[in-house]
Amino acid sequence: MANIEISDLSMSYQKGKQILDQLSLNIKDGELLSILGPSGCGKTTMLRLISGLIPIQKGTIKVSGKDISKVPVYKRNFGMVFQSYALFPHMTIFQNITFGLKRRKLDKKTIEQKALNILDITGLSNLKDRMPHELSGGQQQRVSLARALAINPNVLLLDEPLSNLDAKLRIEMREEIHRLQQKLDMTTIFVTHDQEECFAISDRVALMNQGQIEQLDTPQNIYKNPRTEFVARFIGYENFIPKTWAEDQQWQFHKEITGKLLTIRPENIGIGTGENTLLGKVVSKNFLGNYYQYIVDTELGILKVNTTKDQSETNAEITLNFPESSLIELEDK
Amino acid sequence: MRTKIKFSSVVGCLVLVILVVPLLIVIVTSFGEESAISFPIKGFTFEWYANVFQQPDFVEGLKMSSIVAILASFLALLVGIPIVYVLTRFDIHHKDWFQTIFLSPALIPEIVIGFALYQALVISLQLPLFISLIVGHFLLCLPYVVRLITAGMMEFDESIEEAAWMVGYDKITTFFKVVIPNIKQSVVAAFILSFITSFNNIPISLFLNGPDLNMLPTSILNYLENNYDPTVSAVSVILMIITASIMILAEKYLGLNKLT
């Protein structure tokens, strides 16, 4: 088991494009940390630097206090699950799992026992003599996970492991990853662009943008208190209110952060009079199962309002209120 | 749509006829009893096949052509596979440049390669003919190896190699334990195509042969200059059988689509 300290990690390609910019991050022993961000934010590069698949240009990575920056990939003893599963096509499932064990100085019996044990806890025992191409995507990814865990790695690295699976399998597989990670108390880094799957299983989330971490926090805190406009937009905030405008209107909100924007979730905007009101006109009303969504044209542009009650019709005038406690202040970046 | 199908099947049949009929005529003439090749044949005999094996030039040529084809193909694989690996897996400058260089022997007329090698290796450097011949055939085979192995490497997911590194194998061991077994089909296909190309080559062999170095195709050419008997038909049939059996084996174990 291991904790990871990443400090001042920078990476740029030859053409001068900065992929990672002095990034620092500590991952606790046994923690499941997600790296979340849009494509091109540097999250995969970061994982590949940690894994050793690409060499470090600047900065250090320490695992349990030891600098591993110069340790070659095959000596790091990290487990990795790839987006494309990357099973060895010419080996059976059993051989895939024992391949790494054979490299270690273990006798045949121990290898077999360890492999059978891993097959058992990942629920793959009945597939052990099959070839990878005979398995479904979900099964292949399970084997990939088993293969990574078989070598008893210090750290488990997951590179978008769910993005090739269909929706139902994705949920099943993420629960499986979570279960095994908890059971083995394995320090895990999970790279993804999907906020839902990341929020569901992570202890902490590092939300990345342009080679830097925008916010590092628990999923709840990121959801409830996005720090910047980028974070807010990425996790689904759509209503933004300029602070100077709110001050002109004499709205009440906490003035703790020096930024230019306020935001509020669509379900927190009230309909009817209350604190901090604004007039608007309903442009359209959409029924979305659990709630209605009103698209409202206001002085501030289009706002989205979600409500469980059917309260207004298209083209009607509407008064919106913005409770002080729900208005979130954002920092400038 | 229907006329299109009709048109293409007519053209297809025509090509087949143009291709197959001359071959059939060669096969038939190899059994004729007359001492000059004629069609239709009179009588039926295996005499010319027996005669093939009584011609030292043919027997030696068959042996030499096989040895050269095998050596040149092996050499091309030995050099070509690492080249392709580096070209497809490493970030190197002027990659397309190198790609073109290694494919270029296929673009230069073979007769020019033969002449150039004769000048450079045999006349200037005084290298033994056999070595020069192997070098020539190696150059002939290299583009096939480069092209087929490149295709094989492109199909092979790089993450699979990375997965082997992650579980503890260094890059060289990974190359032998993971990469090679997975591009095996391309390797075999490259070998077969190289072998056939080398085995059937005339232009390069023509410049680089000598008193003790007779290749089968050049021997046939020499024989034809002095004789016009059905022995030539018989040896052609034998060549066809050898090439066809290799292709059938390739088809059986690899699927012919791998060869093209």
Short mmCIF file of C-alpha atoms in Angstrom, two decimals, chain A residues 79-258:
data_model
loop_
_atom_site.label_atom_id
_atom_site.label_comp_id
_atom_site.label_asym_id
_atom_site.label_seq_id
_atom_site.Cartn_x
_atom_site.Cartn_y
_atom_site.Cartn_z
CA GLY A 79 -1.41 -2.14 -12.01
CA MET A 80 -3.04 -0.52 -14.99
CA VAL A 81 -6.39 -0.98 -16.68
CA PHE A 82 -6.60 0.39 -20.19
CA GLN A 83 -9.56 1.87 -22.04
CA SER A 84 -9.12 -0.68 -24.84
CA TYR A 85 -8.77 -3.59 -22.31
CA ALA A 86 -5.42 -4.48 -23.96
CA LEU A 87 -5.56 -8.18 -23.11
CA PHE A 88 -2.86 -10.37 -24.61
CA PRO A 89 -4.76 -11.81 -27.59
CA HIS A 90 -2.59 -14.93 -27.90
CA MET A 91 -3.08 -16.08 -24.32
CA THR A 92 -5.99 -17.61 -22.43
CA ILE A 93 -7.56 -15.65 -19.60
CA PHE A 94 -5.60 -17.71 -17.11
CA GLN A 95 -2.34 -17.02 -18.96
CA ASN A 96 -3.19 -13.33 -19.17
CA ILE A 97 -3.49 -13.22 -15.41
CA THR A 98 -0.40 -15.31 -14.63
CA PHE A 99 1.80 -13.48 -17.18
CA GLY A 100 2.89 -10.86 -14.67
CA LEU A 101 3.23 -13.37 -11.85
CA LYS A 102 5.59 -15.51 -13.92
CA ARG A 103 8.00 -12.60 -14.05
CA ARG A 104 8.24 -12.63 -10.28
CA LYS A 105 10.28 -15.19 -8.40
CA LEU A 106 7.44 -17.43 -7.37
CA ASP A 107 7.02 -21.17 -7.64
CA LYS A 108 4.41 -22.65 -9.92
CA LYS A 109 2.01 -23.53 -7.16
CA THR A 110 1.98 -20.05 -5.64
CA ILE A 111 1.38 -18.53 -9.06
CA GLU A 112 -1.54 -20.83 -9.70
CA GLN A 113 -3.01 -20.19 -6.28
CA LYS A 114 -2.74 -16.41 -6.62
CA ALA A 115 -4.30 -16.54 -10.07
CA LEU A 116 -7.18 -18.74 -8.94
CA ASN A 117 -7.78 -16.43 -6.03
CA ILE A 118 -7.92 -13.34 -8.26
CA LEU A 119 -10.19 -15.18 -10.72
CA ASP A 120 -12.43 -16.03 -7.82
CA ILE A 121 -12.78 -12.53 -6.39
CA THR A 122 -13.37 -11.02 -9.83
CA GLY A 123 -15.93 -13.70 -10.68
CA LEU A 124 -14.03 -15.00 -13.71
CA SER A 125 -13.31 -18.59 -12.63
CA ASN A 126 -15.52 -20.15 -15.29
CA LEU A 127 -13.86 -18.17 -18.08
CA LYS A 128 -10.26 -18.98 -17.30
CA ASP A 129 -9.62 -21.22 -20.31
CA ARG A 130 -11.25 -18.93 -22.86
CA MET A 131 -9.39 -16.66 -25.27
CA PRO A 132 -9.88 -12.89 -24.96
CA HIS A 133 -11.74 -12.58 -28.29
CA GLU A 134 -14.37 -15.00 -27.04
CA LEU A 135 -15.34 -12.63 -24.23
CA SER A 136 -17.72 -9.67 -24.19
CA GLY A 137 -16.41 -6.15 -23.58
CA GLY A 138 -17.48 -6.19 -19.95
CA GLN A 139 -15.84 -9.55 -19.33
CA GLN A 140 -12.66 -8.41 -21.04
CA GLN A 141 -12.47 -5.34 -18.86
CA ARG A 142 -12.98 -7.54 -15.81
CA VAL A 143 -10.02 -9.68 -16.94
CA SER A 144 -7.99 -6.53 -17.47
CA LEU A 145 -8.75 -5.51 -13.90
CA ALA A 146 -7.89 -9.00 -12.62
CA ARG A 147 -4.60 -8.96 -14.52
CA ALA A 148 -3.69 -5.60 -13.00
CA LEU A 149 -4.56 -6.79 -9.49
CA ALA A 150 -2.82 -10.17 -9.84
CA ILE A 151 0.65 -8.70 -9.44
CA ASN A 152 -0.42 -7.20 -6.12
CA PRO A 153 0.41 -3.68 -7.26
CA ASN A 154 1.33 -0.76 -5.01
CA VAL A 155 -1.01 1.47 -6.94
CA LEU A 156 -3.90 0.79 -9.30
CA LEU A 157 -4.22 3.07 -12.32
CA LEU A 158 -7.44 3.17 -14.34
CA ASP A 159 -7.41 4.93 -17.70
CA GLU A 160 -11.04 5.57 -18.71
CA PRO A 161 -11.81 1.90 -18.05
CA LEU A 162 -15.55 2.24 -18.56
CA SER A 163 -15.84 4.36 -21.67
CA ASN A 164 -16.02 1.43 -24.10
CA LEU A 165 -18.85 -0.24 -22.20
CA ASP A 166 -22.57 0.33 -22.61
CA ALA A 167 -24.51 2.27 -19.99
CA LYS A 168 -25.73 -0.65 -17.88
CA LEU A 169 -22.39 -2.44 -17.82
CA ARG A 170 -20.67 0.80 -16.98
CA ILE A 171 -22.56 1.10 -13.72
CA GLU A 172 -22.01 -2.57 -12.90
CA MET A 173 -18.30 -2.34 -13.65
CA ARG A 174 -17.75 0.83 -11.66
CA GLU A 175 -19.40 -0.80 -8.64
CA GLU A 176 -17.11 -3.77 -9.16
CA ILE A 177 -14.03 -1.54 -9.29
CA HIS A 178 -15.18 0.24 -6.16
CA ARG A 179 -15.85 -3.01 -4.33
CA LEU A 180 -12.44 -4.48 -5.16
CA GLN A 181 -10.65 -1.23 -4.40
CA GLN A 182 -12.27 -1.14 -0.95
CA LYS A 183 -11.70 -4.82 -0.31
CA LEU A 184 -8.01 -4.64 -1.21
CA ASP A 185 -7.60 -1.15 0.28
CA MET A 186 -5.74 -0.19 -2.87
CA THR A 187 -4.49 3.30 -3.61
CA THR A 188 -6.23 4.01 -6.90
CA ILE A 189 -6.15 6.72 -9.53
CA PHE A 190 -9.13 6.76 -11.84
CA VAL A 191 -9.03 8.90 -14.97
CA THR A 192 -12.37 9.77 -16.55
CA HIS A 193 -14.28 12.47 -18.37
CA ASP A 194 -17.63 11.32 -16.97
CA GLN A 195 -18.60 13.18 -13.81
CA GLU A 196 -21.34 10.78 -12.81
CA GLU A 197 -19.15 7.68 -12.72
CA CYS A 198 -16.42 9.61 -11.00
CA PHE A 199 -18.66 11.09 -8.31
CA ALA A 200 -20.20 7.72 -7.60
CA ILE A 201 -17.04 5.97 -6.47
CA SER A 202 -14.34 8.53 -5.65
CA ASP A 203 -13.06 9.60 -2.27
CA ARG A 204 -11.72 12.77 -3.83
CA VAL A 205 -11.83 14.31 -7.28
CA ALA A 206 -9.15 16.38 -8.97
CA LEU A 207 -10.86 18.40 -11.66
CA MET A 208 -8.34 19.35 -14.32
CA ASN A 209 -8.27 22.07 -16.92
CA GLN A 210 -5.43 23.01 -19.25
CA GLY A 211 -2.76 21.10 -17.40
CA GLN A 212 -3.67 22.33 -13.94
CA ILE A 213 -5.94 21.19 -11.16
CA GLU A 214 -8.88 23.58 -10.91
CA GLN A 215 -10.34 21.99 -7.83
CA LEU A 216 -9.39 19.09 -5.59
CA ASP A 217 -12.15 18.08 -3.25
CA THR A 218 -14.69 15.47 -2.26
CA PRO A 219 -17.42 14.84 -4.85
CA GLN A 220 -20.03 16.51 -2.59
CA ASN A 221 -17.99 19.67 -2.18
CA ILE A 222 -17.26 19.95 -5.85
CA TYR A 223 -20.93 19.52 -6.63
CA LYS A 224 -22.15 21.95 -4.01
CA ASN A 225 -19.34 24.46 -4.09
CA PRO A 226 -17.65 24.68 -7.42
CA ARG A 227 -14.72 27.02 -7.07
CA THR A 228 -14.45 28.47 -10.58
CA GLU A 229 -16.66 29.03 -13.59
CA PHE A 230 -14.91 26.19 -15.40
CA VAL A 231 -15.69 23.71 -12.62
CA ALA A 232 -19.26 24.94 -12.38
CA ARG A 233 -19.87 24.58 -16.11
CA PHE A 234 -18.18 21.19 -16.25
CA ILE A 235 -20.43 19.70 -13.59
CA GLY A 236 -23.61 21.13 -15.04
CA TYR A 237 -24.22 24.64 -13.72
CA GLU A 238 -25.83 26.68 -16.47
CA ASN A 239 -27.03 29.92 -14.88
CA PHE A 240 -24.42 32.61 -14.39
CA ILE A 241 -25.05 36.07 -12.93
CA PRO A 242 -22.52 38.94 -13.02
CA LYS A 243 -21.73 40.06 -9.49
CA THR A 244 -21.78 43.80 -10.29
CA TRP A 245 -25.26 43.42 -11.72
CA ALA A 246 -26.43 41.60 -8.56
CA GLU A 247 -24.94 44.36 -6.42
CA ASP A 248 -26.75 47.01 -8.49
CA GLN A 249 -29.99 45.14 -7.86
CA GLN A 250 -29.12 45.11 -4.14
CA TRP A 251 -29.30 41.33 -4.03
CA GLN A 252 -28.24 39.59 -0.88
CA PHE A 253 -25.41 37.06 -1.16
CA HIS A 254 -22.25 36.12 0.71
CA LYS A 255 -19.43 38.35 -0.39
CA GLU A 256 -16.47 36.24 0.58
CA ILE A 257 -14.73 35.63 -2.68
CA THR A 258 -13.36 38.26 -4.99
#
